[in-house]
Amino acid sequence: MVFLPSPSLSAESIPLTPSPSPTFDRLRNQGEGSIKHWGMVWRTNSSHPTAPQRSCGLGHLHRLFQAPHIHFWVLQAELQPWERELLATYPNVTVVEPLPDFGETAAWVAALDGVITVDTAIAHLAGALAKPVWILLPQVADWRWGHDETTVWHPTARLWRQPAPGDWDSVIARLALTLAVPGQPERAQRFWQAGAERYQQGDILGAARAWRWAAAHEAIAPCGNCG
C-alpha cells in the first residue's frame, strides 16, 4: 500500500521557518532596495534516469539574466568550470558556494524573494516554505504536477511547461516576457529572417520556434508576479 501526502498539508498549515542566512543578509544589504532576489536552478541530479528531460541547459538562461531589477543567486549544485566562467560575466548573478546541508539551503531559499527551478528538490523546498517558485517542466512531466499552471501541492508555485519535447526556448521566452526583459530589436530581426528561411525550406516547426523567439525579443511585458 502506498500513502501519498494530503494536498491539504501545505505550507500554510505546516509552516517552515528556518533561520535566515547571515551571508545572504550581508550581501543583500549591499544592494539597492528596489532589487529583487531570485534563486536559480537549471539541472537536476544527473544520476536520475529522467535527468536529461528535466534539466535545462545553462545556455538557455542568458535571456533571463538580462532581467532588470533582479539579482539571481545560483543554488545549482555541482557547477562545471565552464559554467562558473560564464556566470561570472553577468553582473547581476552570484554563485552560492556548495551548501553543507539541506537546512542551510532552506535558509537561503527563505531569504530570497522567489526561486526559478527545474523539477528537483529545491522546487519542493521552496513550496514548503511558501515562497514564490516558478517550476520549469518538460512537456511530459511527472504525473503529480497535473496539467495546469498551478498545483495543489504548493499554492505558491507556478508551472511553466514545454509546448513540445525539449523546447526550453519557448519556456524561457515566456519567462522573459513576464520578467520584463528589455527587447532586443536587432536579434529579433535575425530571428524573423531565420524563421522566414526555415518556412521556405518546409521546416514549419523550426520557423514557428524562430518566430516565437523574434516576438519575445521585441516585446516587453510587465512583471506582475516576480515578487
PDB file of C-alpha atoms in Angstrom:
ATOM      1  CA  MET A   1       0.000   0.000   0.000  1.00  0.00           C
ATOM      2  CA  VAL A   2       1.263   3.466  -0.902  1.00  0.00           C
ATOM      3  CA  PHE A   3       0.388   6.522   1.161  1.00  0.00           C
ATOM      4  CA  LEU A   4       0.511   9.909  -0.554  1.00  0.00           C
ATOM      5  CA  PRO A   5       0.706  13.170   1.408  1.00  0.00           C
ATOM      6  CA  SER A   6      -2.524  15.112   1.578  1.00  0.00           C
ATOM      7  CA  PRO A   7      -2.617  18.297  -0.558  1.00  0.00           C
ATOM      8  CA  SER A   8      -4.237  19.979   2.460  1.00  0.00           C
ATOM      9  CA  LEU A   9      -0.922  19.723   4.325  1.00  0.00           C
ATOM     10  CA  SER A  10       0.553  22.773   2.622  1.00  0.00           C
ATOM     11  CA  ALA A  11       2.992  25.374   3.878  1.00  0.00           C
ATOM     12  CA  GLU A  12       0.002  27.367   5.096  1.00  0.00           C
ATOM     13  CA  SER A  13      -0.933  24.665   7.588  1.00  0.00           C
ATOM     14  CA  ILE A  14       2.600  23.492   8.471  1.00  0.00           C
ATOM     15  CA  PRO A  15       4.903  26.488   8.007  1.00  0.00           C
ATOM     16  CA  LEU A  16       8.647  26.004   7.941  1.00  0.00           C
ATOM     17  CA  THR A  17      10.692  28.906   9.266  1.00  0.00           C
ATOM     18  CA  PRO A  18      14.460  28.254   9.091  1.00  0.00           C
ATOM     19  CA  SER A  19      16.914  30.839  10.299  1.00  0.00           C
ATOM     20  CA  PRO A  20      17.967  33.348   7.612  1.00  0.00           C
ATOM     21  CA  SER A  21      21.414  33.049   6.102  1.00  0.00           C
ATOM     22  CA  PRO A  22      23.785  35.666   7.594  1.00  0.00           C
ATOM     23  CA  THR A  23      25.918  35.558   4.427  1.00  0.00           C
ATOM     24  CA  PHE A  24      22.941  36.350   2.226  1.00  0.00           C
ATOM     25  CA  ASP A  25      21.740  39.134   4.542  1.00  0.00           C
ATOM     26  CA  ARG A  26      25.159  40.799   4.399  1.00  0.00           C
ATOM     27  CA  LEU A  27      25.373  40.627   0.619  1.00  0.00           C
ATOM     28  CA  ARG A  28      21.755  41.641   0.116  1.00  0.00           C
ATOM     29  CA  ASN A  29      22.157  44.757   2.249  1.00  0.00           C
ATOM     30  CA  GLN A  30      24.865  45.947  -0.128  1.00  0.00           C
ATOM     31  CA  GLY A  31      22.333  46.179  -2.978  1.00  0.00           C
ATOM     32  CA  GLU A  32      19.605  48.646  -3.777  1.00  0.00           C
ATOM     33  CA  GLY A  33      16.220  48.322  -2.115  1.00  0.00           C
ATOM     34  CA  SER A  34      14.408  48.027  -5.447  1.00  0.00           C
ATOM     35  CA  ILE A  35      16.344  44.895  -6.434  1.00  0.00           C
ATOM     36  CA  LYS A  36      14.516  41.566  -6.162  1.00  0.00           C
ATOM     37  CA  HIS A  37      16.485  38.438  -5.318  1.00  0.00           C
ATOM     38  CA  TRP A  38      15.643  35.138  -7.001  1.00  0.00           C
ATOM     39  CA  GLY A  39      17.325  31.749  -6.767  1.00  0.00           C
ATOM     40  CA  MET A  40      18.123  29.769  -9.919  1.00  0.00           C
ATOM     41  CA  VAL A  41      18.468  26.008 -10.520  1.00  0.00           C
ATOM     42  CA  TRP A  42      18.560  24.545 -14.045  1.00  0.00           C
ATOM     43  CA  ARG A  43      19.820  20.975 -13.601  1.00  0.00           C
ATOM     44  CA  THR A  44      18.619  18.052 -11.536  1.00  0.00           C
ATOM     45  CA  ASN A  45      20.564  15.077 -10.196  1.00  0.00           C
ATOM     46  CA  SER A  46      22.430  13.641 -13.188  1.00  0.00           C
ATOM     47  CA  SER A  47      22.115  10.093 -11.832  1.00  0.00           C
ATOM     48  CA  HIS A  48      18.310  10.137 -12.123  1.00  0.00           C
ATOM     49  CA  PRO A  49      17.018   8.391 -15.278  1.00  0.00           C
ATOM     50  CA  THR A  50      14.805  11.373 -16.214  1.00  0.00           C
ATOM     51  CA  ALA A  51      17.511  14.000 -15.647  1.00  0.00           C
ATOM     52  CA  PRO A  52      18.072  14.721 -19.371  1.00  0.00           C
ATOM     53  CA  GLN A  53      14.387  15.536 -19.848  1.00  0.00           C
ATOM     54  CA  ARG A  54      14.009  17.579 -16.644  1.00  0.00           C
ATOM     55  CA  SER A  55      17.222  19.597 -16.898  1.00  0.00           C
ATOM     56  CA  CYS A  56      17.560  22.870 -18.813  1.00  0.00           C
ATOM     57  CA  GLY A  57      20.986  23.866 -20.107  1.00  0.00           C
ATOM     58  CA  LEU A  58      22.582  26.996 -18.680  1.00  0.00           C
ATOM     59  CA  GLY A  59      22.839  28.487 -22.168  1.00  0.00           C
ATOM     60  CA  HIS A  60      19.057  28.789 -22.332  1.00  0.00           C
ATOM     61  CA  LEU A  61      19.047  31.165 -19.339  1.00  0.00           C
ATOM     62  CA  HIS A  62      21.031  34.004 -20.937  1.00  0.00           C
ATOM     63  CA  ARG A  63      17.819  35.854 -21.758  1.00  0.00           C
ATOM     64  CA  LEU A  64      16.587  35.706 -18.167  1.00  0.00           C
ATOM     65  CA  PHE A  65      19.831  37.117 -16.828  1.00  0.00           C
ATOM     66  CA  GLN A  66      19.052  40.326 -18.737  1.00  0.00           C
ATOM     67  CA  ALA A  67      16.040  40.971 -16.465  1.00  0.00           C
ATOM     68  CA  PRO A  68      16.156  44.479 -14.923  1.00  0.00           C
ATOM     69  CA  HIS A  69      15.992  44.937 -11.153  1.00  0.00           C
ATOM     70  CA  ILE A  70      16.585  41.245 -10.416  1.00  0.00           C
ATOM     71  CA  HIS A  71      19.676  39.690  -8.845  1.00  0.00           C
ATOM     72  CA  PHE A  72      19.984  35.949  -9.400  1.00  0.00           C
ATOM     73  CA  TRP A  73      21.537  33.658  -6.788  1.00  0.00           C
ATOM     74  CA  VAL A  74      22.732  30.362  -8.258  1.00  0.00           C
ATOM     75  CA  LEU A  75      21.733  27.474  -5.985  1.00  0.00           C
ATOM     76  CA  GLN A  76      22.782  24.886  -8.565  1.00  0.00           C
ATOM     77  CA  ALA A  77      24.876  22.027  -7.186  1.00  0.00           C
ATOM     78  CA  GLU A  78      27.965  20.606  -8.909  1.00  0.00           C
ATOM     79  CA  LEU A  79      28.748  23.525 -11.200  1.00  0.00           C
ATOM     80  CA  GLN A  80      31.098  22.815 -14.076  1.00  0.00           C
ATOM     81  CA  PRO A  81      34.173  25.077 -14.504  1.00  0.00           C
ATOM     82  CA  TRP A  82      32.817  26.490 -17.782  1.00  0.00           C
ATOM     83  CA  GLU A  83      29.526  27.303 -16.072  1.00  0.00           C
ATOM     84  CA  ARG A  84      31.330  29.296 -13.395  1.00  0.00           C
ATOM     85  CA  GLU A  85      33.244  31.216 -16.052  1.00  0.00           C
ATOM     86  CA  LEU A  86      30.050  32.022 -17.942  1.00  0.00           C
ATOM     87  CA  LEU A  87      28.139  33.073 -14.829  1.00  0.00           C
ATOM     88  CA  ALA A  88      30.987  35.386 -13.825  1.00  0.00           C
ATOM     89  CA  THR A  89      30.255  37.506 -16.903  1.00  0.00           C
ATOM     90  CA  TYR A  90      26.849  38.565 -15.529  1.00  0.00           C
ATOM     91  CA  PRO A  91      27.000  41.437 -13.004  1.00  0.00           C
ATOM     92  CA  ASN A  92      23.619  40.510 -11.535  1.00  0.00           C
ATOM     93  CA  VAL A  93      24.418  36.828 -10.904  1.00  0.00           C
ATOM     94  CA  THR A  94      26.074  35.448  -7.757  1.00  0.00           C
ATOM     95  CA  VAL A  95      27.084  31.828  -7.295  1.00  0.00           C
ATOM     96  CA  VAL A  96      26.218  30.420  -3.878  1.00  0.00           C
ATOM     97  CA  GLU A  97      29.026  28.101  -2.863  1.00  0.00           C
ATOM     98  CA  PRO A  98      28.088  24.463  -2.067  1.00  0.00           C
ATOM     99  CA  LEU A  99      25.852  24.380   0.975  1.00  0.00           C
ATOM    100  CA  PRO A 100      26.681  21.861   3.732  1.00  0.00           C
ATOM    101  CA  ASP A 101      23.163  20.553   4.295  1.00  0.00           C
ATOM    102  CA  PHE A 102      19.506  20.977   3.392  1.00  0.00           C
ATOM    103  CA  GLY A 103      18.921  23.171   6.427  1.00  0.00           C
ATOM    104  CA  GLU A 104      21.340  25.778   5.121  1.00  0.00           C
ATOM    105  CA  THR A 105      19.740  25.507   1.689  1.00  0.00           C
ATOM    106  CA  ALA A 106      16.346  26.159   3.281  1.00  0.00           C
ATOM    107  CA  ALA A 107      17.748  29.231   4.998  1.00  0.00           C
ATOM    108  CA  TRP A 108      18.887  30.660   1.679  1.00  0.00           C
ATOM    109  CA  VAL A 109      15.587  29.915  -0.038  1.00  0.00           C
ATOM    110  CA  ALA A 110      13.670  31.502   2.841  1.00  0.00           C
ATOM    111  CA  ALA A 111      15.696  34.707   2.478  1.00  0.00           C
ATOM    112  CA  LEU A 112      15.044  35.025  -1.278  1.00  0.00           C
ATOM    113  CA  ASP A 113      12.060  36.676  -2.947  1.00  0.00           C
ATOM    114  CA  GLY A 114      11.475  33.559  -5.034  1.00  0.00           C
ATOM    115  CA  VAL A 115      13.074  30.669  -6.924  1.00  0.00           C
ATOM    116  CA  ILE A 116      13.160  29.610 -10.580  1.00  0.00           C
ATOM    117  CA  THR A 117      13.983  25.925 -10.843  1.00  0.00           C
ATOM    118  CA  VAL A 118      13.504  22.750 -12.803  1.00  0.00           C
ATOM    119  CA  ASP A 119      11.707  19.775 -11.243  1.00  0.00           C
ATOM    120  CA  THR A 120      14.082  18.999  -8.411  1.00  0.00           C
ATOM    121  CA  ALA A 121      14.212  19.042  -4.603  1.00  0.00           C
ATOM    122  CA  ILE A 122      14.629  22.831  -4.498  1.00  0.00           C
ATOM    123  CA  ALA A 123      11.169  23.206  -6.058  1.00  0.00           C
ATOM    124  CA  HIS A 124       9.537  21.280  -3.222  1.00  0.00           C
ATOM    125  CA  LEU A 125      11.659  23.045  -0.614  1.00  0.00           C
ATOM    126  CA  ALA A 126      10.589  26.477  -1.866  1.00  0.00           C
ATOM    127  CA  GLY A 127       6.963  25.346  -1.985  1.00  0.00           C
ATOM    128  CA  ALA A 128       7.124  24.018   1.572  1.00  0.00           C
ATOM    129  CA  LEU A 129       8.495  27.399   2.650  1.00  0.00           C
ATOM    130  CA  ALA A 130       5.576  29.141   0.911  1.00  0.00           C
ATOM    131  CA  LYS A 131       7.998  31.067  -1.327  1.00  0.00           C
ATOM    132  CA  PRO A 132       7.063  32.017  -4.890  1.00  0.00           C
ATOM    133  CA  VAL A 133       8.555  29.265  -7.054  1.00  0.00           C
ATOM    134  CA  TRP A 134       8.436  29.001 -10.832  1.00  0.00           C
ATOM    135  CA  ILE A 135       8.969  25.382 -11.868  1.00  0.00           C
ATOM    136  CA  LEU A 136      10.196  24.610 -15.388  1.00  0.00           C
ATOM    137  CA  LEU A 137       8.733  21.323 -16.608  1.00  0.00           C
ATOM    138  CA  PRO A 138       9.251  19.102 -19.660  1.00  0.00           C
ATOM    139  CA  GLN A 139       6.220  18.513 -21.829  1.00  0.00           C
ATOM    140  CA  VAL A 140       5.783  15.066 -20.308  1.00  0.00           C
ATOM    141  CA  ALA A 141       6.319  15.787 -16.622  1.00  0.00           C
ATOM    142  CA  ASP A 142       5.800  13.719 -13.500  1.00  0.00           C
ATOM    143  CA  TRP A 143       2.086  12.914 -13.213  1.00  0.00           C
ATOM    144  CA  ARG A 144       1.871  14.552  -9.778  1.00  0.00           C
ATOM    145  CA  TRP A 145       2.260  18.012 -11.346  1.00  0.00           C
ATOM    146  CA  GLY A 146      -1.048  17.610 -13.176  1.00  0.00           C
ATOM    147  CA  HIS A 147      -1.814  19.534 -16.362  1.00  0.00           C
ATOM    148  CA  ASP A 148      -2.456  23.100 -15.148  1.00  0.00           C
ATOM    149  CA  GLU A 149      -0.205  26.069 -14.371  1.00  0.00           C
ATOM    150  CA  THR A 150      -0.806  25.605 -10.646  1.00  0.00           C
ATOM    151  CA  THR A 151      -0.551  22.626  -8.307  1.00  0.00           C
ATOM    152  CA  VAL A 152      -2.402  21.590  -5.159  1.00  0.00           C
ATOM    153  CA  TRP A 153       0.876  20.541  -3.583  1.00  0.00           C
ATOM    154  CA  HIS A 154       2.373  24.032  -3.431  1.00  0.00           C
ATOM    155  CA  PRO A 155      -0.042  27.001  -3.588  1.00  0.00           C
ATOM    156  CA  THR A 156       2.807  29.469  -4.238  1.00  0.00           C
ATOM    157  CA  ALA A 157       4.105  27.541  -7.270  1.00  0.00           C
ATOM    158  CA  ARG A 158       3.591  28.366 -10.928  1.00  0.00           C
ATOM    159  CA  LEU A 159       4.306  25.696 -13.534  1.00  0.00           C
ATOM    160  CA  TRP A 160       5.946  26.533 -16.873  1.00  0.00           C
ATOM    161  CA  ARG A 161       5.638  23.563 -19.229  1.00  0.00           C
ATOM    162  CA  GLN A 162       7.334  22.882 -22.569  1.00  0.00           C
ATOM    163  CA  PRO A 163       4.904  23.083 -25.515  1.00  0.00           C
ATOM    164  CA  ALA A 164       6.916  20.339 -27.263  1.00  0.00           C
ATOM    165  CA  PRO A 165       9.545  17.834 -26.096  1.00  0.00           C
ATOM    166  CA  GLY A 166      12.870  19.578 -25.484  1.00  0.00           C
ATOM    167  CA  ASP A 167      11.522  23.054 -26.284  1.00  0.00           C
ATOM    168  CA  TRP A 168      13.051  25.052 -23.438  1.00  0.00           C
ATOM    169  CA  ASP A 169      13.370  28.057 -25.756  1.00  0.00           C
ATOM    170  CA  SER A 170       9.639  28.739 -25.678  1.00  0.00           C
ATOM    171  CA  VAL A 171       9.526  28.341 -21.888  1.00  0.00           C
ATOM    172  CA  ILE A 172      12.357  30.819 -21.367  1.00  0.00           C
ATOM    173  CA  ALA A 173      10.818  33.258 -23.863  1.00  0.00           C
ATOM    174  CA  ARG A 174       7.595  33.283 -21.808  1.00  0.00           C
ATOM    175  CA  LEU A 175       9.534  33.846 -18.590  1.00  0.00           C
ATOM    176  CA  ALA A 176      11.495  36.672 -20.202  1.00  0.00           C
ATOM    177  CA  LEU A 177       8.276  38.436 -21.117  1.00  0.00           C
ATOM    178  CA  THR A 178       6.943  38.044 -17.593  1.00  0.00           C
ATOM    179  CA  LEU A 179      10.185  39.400 -16.116  1.00  0.00           C
ATOM    180  CA  ALA A 180      10.041  42.448 -18.412  1.00  0.00           C
ATOM    181  CA  VAL A 181      13.361  41.708 -20.059  1.00  0.00           C
ATOM    182  CA  PRO A 182      14.098  44.628 -22.428  1.00  0.00           C
ATOM    183  CA  GLY A 183      13.531  43.913 -26.085  1.00  0.00           C
ATOM    184  CA  GLN A 184      16.454  43.408 -28.485  1.00  0.00           C
ATOM    185  CA  PRO A 185      15.253  44.547 -31.924  1.00  0.00           C
ATOM    186  CA  GLU A 186      18.445  43.566 -33.759  1.00  0.00           C
ATOM    187  CA  ARG A 187      18.290  39.990 -32.503  1.00  0.00           C
ATOM    188  CA  ALA A 188      14.536  39.925 -33.141  1.00  0.00           C
ATOM    189  CA  GLN A 189      15.141  40.844 -36.797  1.00  0.00           C
ATOM    190  CA  ARG A 190      17.585  37.969 -37.186  1.00  0.00           C
ATOM    191  CA  PHE A 191      15.024  35.542 -35.759  1.00  0.00           C
ATOM    192  CA  TRP A 192      12.297  36.872 -38.088  1.00  0.00           C
ATOM    193  CA  GLN A 193      14.625  36.306 -41.040  1.00  0.00           C
ATOM    194  CA  ALA A 194      15.674  32.836 -39.848  1.00  0.00           C
ATOM    195  CA  GLY A 195      12.022  31.891 -39.441  1.00  0.00           C
ATOM    196  CA  ALA A 196      11.224  33.002 -42.978  1.00  0.00           C
ATOM    197  CA  GLU A 197      14.130  30.960 -44.361  1.00  0.00           C
ATOM    198  CA  ARG A 198      13.062  27.840 -42.471  1.00  0.00           C
ATOM    199  CA  TYR A 199       9.489  28.306 -43.635  1.00  0.00           C
ATOM    200  CA  GLN A 200      10.646  28.440 -47.256  1.00  0.00           C
ATOM    201  CA  GLN A 201      12.622  25.242 -46.652  1.00  0.00           C
ATOM    202  CA  GLY A 202       9.488  23.488 -45.391  1.00  0.00           C
ATOM    203  CA  ASP A 203      10.606  23.447 -41.740  1.00  0.00           C
ATOM    204  CA  ILE A 204       7.333  24.680 -40.252  1.00  0.00           C
ATOM    205  CA  LEU A 205       8.187  23.799 -36.635  1.00  0.00           C
ATOM    206  CA  GLY A 206      11.593  25.456 -36.902  1.00  0.00           C
ATOM    207  CA  ALA A 207      10.014  28.571 -38.399  1.00  0.00           C
ATOM    208  CA  ALA A 208       7.426  28.741 -35.613  1.00  0.00           C
ATOM    209  CA  ARG A 209      10.138  28.468 -32.964  1.00  0.00           C
ATOM    210  CA  ALA A 210      12.230  31.202 -34.588  1.00  0.00           C
ATOM    211  CA  TRP A 211       9.215  33.496 -34.821  1.00  0.00           C
ATOM    212  CA  ARG A 212       8.340  32.906 -31.162  1.00  0.00           C
ATOM    213  CA  TRP A 213      11.860  33.975 -30.245  1.00  0.00           C
ATOM    214  CA  ALA A 214      11.577  37.030 -32.507  1.00  0.00           C
ATOM    215  CA  ALA A 215       8.388  38.123 -30.752  1.00  0.00           C
ATOM    216  CA  ALA A 216       9.958  37.535 -27.348  1.00  0.00           C
ATOM    217  CA  HIS A 217      12.979  39.696 -28.205  1.00  0.00           C
ATOM    218  CA  GLU A 218      10.776  42.553 -29.379  1.00  0.00           C
ATOM    219  CA  ALA A 219       8.182  42.644 -26.621  1.00  0.00           C
ATOM    220  CA  ILE A 220       8.310  43.919 -23.070  1.00  0.00           C
ATOM    221  CA  ALA A 221       5.711  42.720 -20.607  1.00  0.00           C
ATOM    222  CA  PRO A 222       5.090  43.936 -17.032  1.00  0.00           C
ATOM    223  CA  CYS A 223       6.355  41.686 -14.286  1.00  0.00           C
ATOM    224  CA  GLY A 224       3.254  41.133 -12.193  1.00  0.00           C
ATOM    225  CA  ASN A 225       4.437  38.014 -10.345  1.00  0.00           C
ATOM    226  CA  CYS A 226       8.156  38.405  -9.677  1.00  0.00           C
ATOM    227  CA  GLY A 227       7.916  39.464  -6.075  1.00  0.00           C
TER     228      GLY A 227
END
